[in-house]
Coordinates of C-alpha atoms in Angstrom, one line a residue:
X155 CA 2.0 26.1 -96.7
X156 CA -0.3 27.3 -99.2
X157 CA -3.6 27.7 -96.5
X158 CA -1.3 30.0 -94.6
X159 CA -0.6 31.9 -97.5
X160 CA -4.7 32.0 -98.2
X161 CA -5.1 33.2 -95.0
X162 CA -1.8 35.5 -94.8
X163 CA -3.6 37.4 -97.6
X164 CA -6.6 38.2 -95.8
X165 CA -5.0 39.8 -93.5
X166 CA -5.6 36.9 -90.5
X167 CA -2.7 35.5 -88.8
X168 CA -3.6 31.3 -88.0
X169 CA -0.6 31.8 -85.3
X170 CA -3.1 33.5 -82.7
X171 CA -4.9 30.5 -82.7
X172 CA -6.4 28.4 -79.8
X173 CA -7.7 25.0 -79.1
X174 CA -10.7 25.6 -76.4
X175 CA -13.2 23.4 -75.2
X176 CA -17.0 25.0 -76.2
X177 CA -17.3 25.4 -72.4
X178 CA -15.0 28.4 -72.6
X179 CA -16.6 30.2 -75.5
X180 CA -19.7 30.7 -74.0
X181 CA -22.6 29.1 -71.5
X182 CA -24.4 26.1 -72.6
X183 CA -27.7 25.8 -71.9
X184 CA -30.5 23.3 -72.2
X185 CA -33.8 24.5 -73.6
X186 CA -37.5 22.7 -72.0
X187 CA -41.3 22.3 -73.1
X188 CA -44.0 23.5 -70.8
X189 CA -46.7 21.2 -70.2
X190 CA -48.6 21.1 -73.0
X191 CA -51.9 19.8 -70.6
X192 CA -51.7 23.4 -69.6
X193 CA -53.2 26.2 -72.0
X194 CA -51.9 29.1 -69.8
X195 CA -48.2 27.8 -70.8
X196 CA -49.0 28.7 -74.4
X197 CA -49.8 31.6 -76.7
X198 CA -47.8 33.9 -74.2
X199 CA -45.2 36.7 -76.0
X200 CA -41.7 34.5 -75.4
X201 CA -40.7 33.0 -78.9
X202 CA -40.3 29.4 -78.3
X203 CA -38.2 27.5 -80.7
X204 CA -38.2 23.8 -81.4
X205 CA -35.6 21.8 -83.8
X206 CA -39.1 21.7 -86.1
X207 CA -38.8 25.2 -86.5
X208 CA -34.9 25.1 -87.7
X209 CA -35.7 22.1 -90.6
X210 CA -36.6 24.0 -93.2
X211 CA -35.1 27.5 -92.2
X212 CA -32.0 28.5 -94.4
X213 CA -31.4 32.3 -92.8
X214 CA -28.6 32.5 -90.1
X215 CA -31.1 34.2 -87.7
X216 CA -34.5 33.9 -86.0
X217 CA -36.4 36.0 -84.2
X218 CA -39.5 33.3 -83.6
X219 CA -41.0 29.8 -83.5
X220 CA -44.2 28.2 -84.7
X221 CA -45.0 29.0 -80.8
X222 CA -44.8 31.0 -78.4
X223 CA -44.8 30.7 -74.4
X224 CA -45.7 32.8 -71.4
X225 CA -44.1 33.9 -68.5
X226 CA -46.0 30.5 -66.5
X227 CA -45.1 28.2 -68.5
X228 CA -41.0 29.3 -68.6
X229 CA -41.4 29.6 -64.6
X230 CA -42.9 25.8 -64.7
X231 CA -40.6 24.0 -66.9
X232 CA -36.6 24.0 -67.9
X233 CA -36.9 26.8 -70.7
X234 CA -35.0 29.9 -70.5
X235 CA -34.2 33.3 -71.8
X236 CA -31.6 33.0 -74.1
X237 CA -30.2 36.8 -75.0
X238 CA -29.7 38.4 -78.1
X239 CA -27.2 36.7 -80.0
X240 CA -27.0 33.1 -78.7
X241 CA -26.3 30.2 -80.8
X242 CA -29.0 27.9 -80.8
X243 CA -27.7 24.2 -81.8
X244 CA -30.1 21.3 -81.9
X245 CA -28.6 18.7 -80.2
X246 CA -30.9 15.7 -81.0
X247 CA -33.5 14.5 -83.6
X248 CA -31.5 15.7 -85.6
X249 CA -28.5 17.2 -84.4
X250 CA -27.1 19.9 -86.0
X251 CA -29.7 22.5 -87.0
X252 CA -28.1 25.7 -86.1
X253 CA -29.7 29.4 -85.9
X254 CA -28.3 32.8 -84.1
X255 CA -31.4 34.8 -81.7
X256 CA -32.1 38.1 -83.0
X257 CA -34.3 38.7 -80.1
X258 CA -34.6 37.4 -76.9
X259 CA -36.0 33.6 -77.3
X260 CA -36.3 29.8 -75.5
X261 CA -36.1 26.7 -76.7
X262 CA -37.7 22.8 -76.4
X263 CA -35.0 20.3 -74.6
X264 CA -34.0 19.4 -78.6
X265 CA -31.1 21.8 -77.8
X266 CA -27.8 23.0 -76.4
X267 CA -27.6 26.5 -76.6
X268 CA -24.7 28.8 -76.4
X269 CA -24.1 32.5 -75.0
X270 CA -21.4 33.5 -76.0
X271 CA -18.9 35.3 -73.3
X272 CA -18.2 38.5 -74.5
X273 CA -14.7 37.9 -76.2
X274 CA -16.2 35.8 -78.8
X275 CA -18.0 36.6 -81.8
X276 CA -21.9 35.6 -82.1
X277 CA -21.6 35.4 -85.8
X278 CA -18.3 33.7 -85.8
X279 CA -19.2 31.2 -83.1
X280 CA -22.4 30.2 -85.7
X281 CA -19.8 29.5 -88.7
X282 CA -17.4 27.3 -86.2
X283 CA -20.5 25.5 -85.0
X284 CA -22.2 24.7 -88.8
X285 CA -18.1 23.7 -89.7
X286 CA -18.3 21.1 -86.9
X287 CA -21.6 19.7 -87.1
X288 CA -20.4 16.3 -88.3
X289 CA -18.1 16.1 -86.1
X290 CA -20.1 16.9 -83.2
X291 CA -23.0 14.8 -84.6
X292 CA -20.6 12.0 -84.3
X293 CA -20.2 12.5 -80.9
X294 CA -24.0 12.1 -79.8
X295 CA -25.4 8.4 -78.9
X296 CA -28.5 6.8 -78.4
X297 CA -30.4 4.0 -79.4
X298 CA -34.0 5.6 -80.8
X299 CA -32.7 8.8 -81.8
X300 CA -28.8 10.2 -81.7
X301 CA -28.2 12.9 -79.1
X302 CA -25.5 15.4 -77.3
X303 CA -25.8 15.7 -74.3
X304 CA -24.5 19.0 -72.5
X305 CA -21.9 17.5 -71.2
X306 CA -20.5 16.5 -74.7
X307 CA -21.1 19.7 -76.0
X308 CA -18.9 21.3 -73.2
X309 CA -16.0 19.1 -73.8
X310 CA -15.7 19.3 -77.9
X311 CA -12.2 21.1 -79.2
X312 CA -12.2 23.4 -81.1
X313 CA -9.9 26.1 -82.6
X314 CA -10.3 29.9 -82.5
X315 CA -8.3 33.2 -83.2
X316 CA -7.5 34.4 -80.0
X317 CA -8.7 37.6 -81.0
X318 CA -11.8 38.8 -81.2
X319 CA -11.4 41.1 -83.8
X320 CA -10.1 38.2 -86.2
X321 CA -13.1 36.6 -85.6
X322 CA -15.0 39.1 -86.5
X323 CA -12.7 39.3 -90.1
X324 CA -13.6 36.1 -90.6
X325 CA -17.3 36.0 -89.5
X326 CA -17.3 39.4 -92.2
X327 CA -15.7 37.3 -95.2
X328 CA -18.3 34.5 -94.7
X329 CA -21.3 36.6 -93.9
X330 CA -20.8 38.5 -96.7
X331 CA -20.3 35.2 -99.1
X332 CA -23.7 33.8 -97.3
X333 CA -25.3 37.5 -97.9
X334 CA -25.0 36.8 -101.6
X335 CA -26.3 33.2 -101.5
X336 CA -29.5 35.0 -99.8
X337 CA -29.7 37.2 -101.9
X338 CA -29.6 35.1 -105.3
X339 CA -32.1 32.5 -103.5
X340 CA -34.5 35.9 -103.3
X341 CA -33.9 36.5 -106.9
X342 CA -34.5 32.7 -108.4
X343 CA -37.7 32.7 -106.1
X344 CA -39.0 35.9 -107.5
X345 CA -38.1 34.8 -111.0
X346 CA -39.6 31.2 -110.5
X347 CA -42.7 33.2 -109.0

């Protein structure tokens, strides 16, 4: 089969291969919005990141929101710390805006969140996410906007090396392919400006 043979030359084997539930790459959590009656829940030093803040954004990391929130208003609502490296997915309005934490950061309820466990690859994890958007898009419902809910989220199949270190081959090859799209963006704005 010819896509072996792609994939035979770039020195990764698609027999060490897995289908997993997302439940076993990682922990998904749900993101929450302080009450916005309180001022002392806002302004704090805790990036806070809504799915308004991924529309526009075309870089595979963030660091920050429009927002930020304080120590009160985490305690006081369903927000949480997500480390270094988690994958932020928005899971409604719309689904599929996806972002990796280069800092510690929370998020609004518009998302389902994943730490990875420490076999898998952060960067990796993003590409498998943004490759199964549609499909996981598809799997949301509602009747005024479309959602996933975390249970969804936990059950969708998908496949991965078993090896972490073929992840990280892979996550190299298509980092480094989305490194030059950056970088030629950079260039035509600069020219344009």
């Amino acid at each position: 089969m010819r896509f072996e043979k792609d994939w035979g030359r770039l020195g990764l084997k698609l027999s060490d291969w897995k289908k997993v539930k997302l439940s076993e790459l990682g922990t998904i959590v749900g993101g929450g919005t302080p009450s916005t009656k309180k001022e002392e829940y806002y302004g704090g030093d805790i990036p806070w990141i809504t799915p308004k803040d991924l529309a526009n954004f075309g870089e595979r990391y963030i660091e920050h929101g429009s927002r930020n929130i304080t120590l009160a208003g985490l305690e006081n609502s369903s927000a949480k710390i997500l480390p270094v490296g988690s994958i932020l997915f928005s899971s409604r309005a719309p689904i599929g805006y996806i972002a990796i934490a280069s800092n510690n950061v929370s998020t609004n309820q518009g998302f389902k969140s994943i730490i990875p466990n420490s076999d898998v690859d952060s960067l990796f994890l993003y590409y498998l996410l943004k490759f199964n958007k549609d499909k996981i898009e598809n799997m949301g419902s509602g009747t005024t906007f479309k959602e996933v809910s975390a249970s969804i989220m936990k059950s969708i199949e998908v496949f991965i090396p078993t090896e972490i270190v073929e992840q990280r081959k892979i996550s190299a090859i298509l980092g480094a392919i989305d490194d030059k799209i950056e970088n030629n963006k950079k260039i035509n704005h600069h020219l344009v400006a």
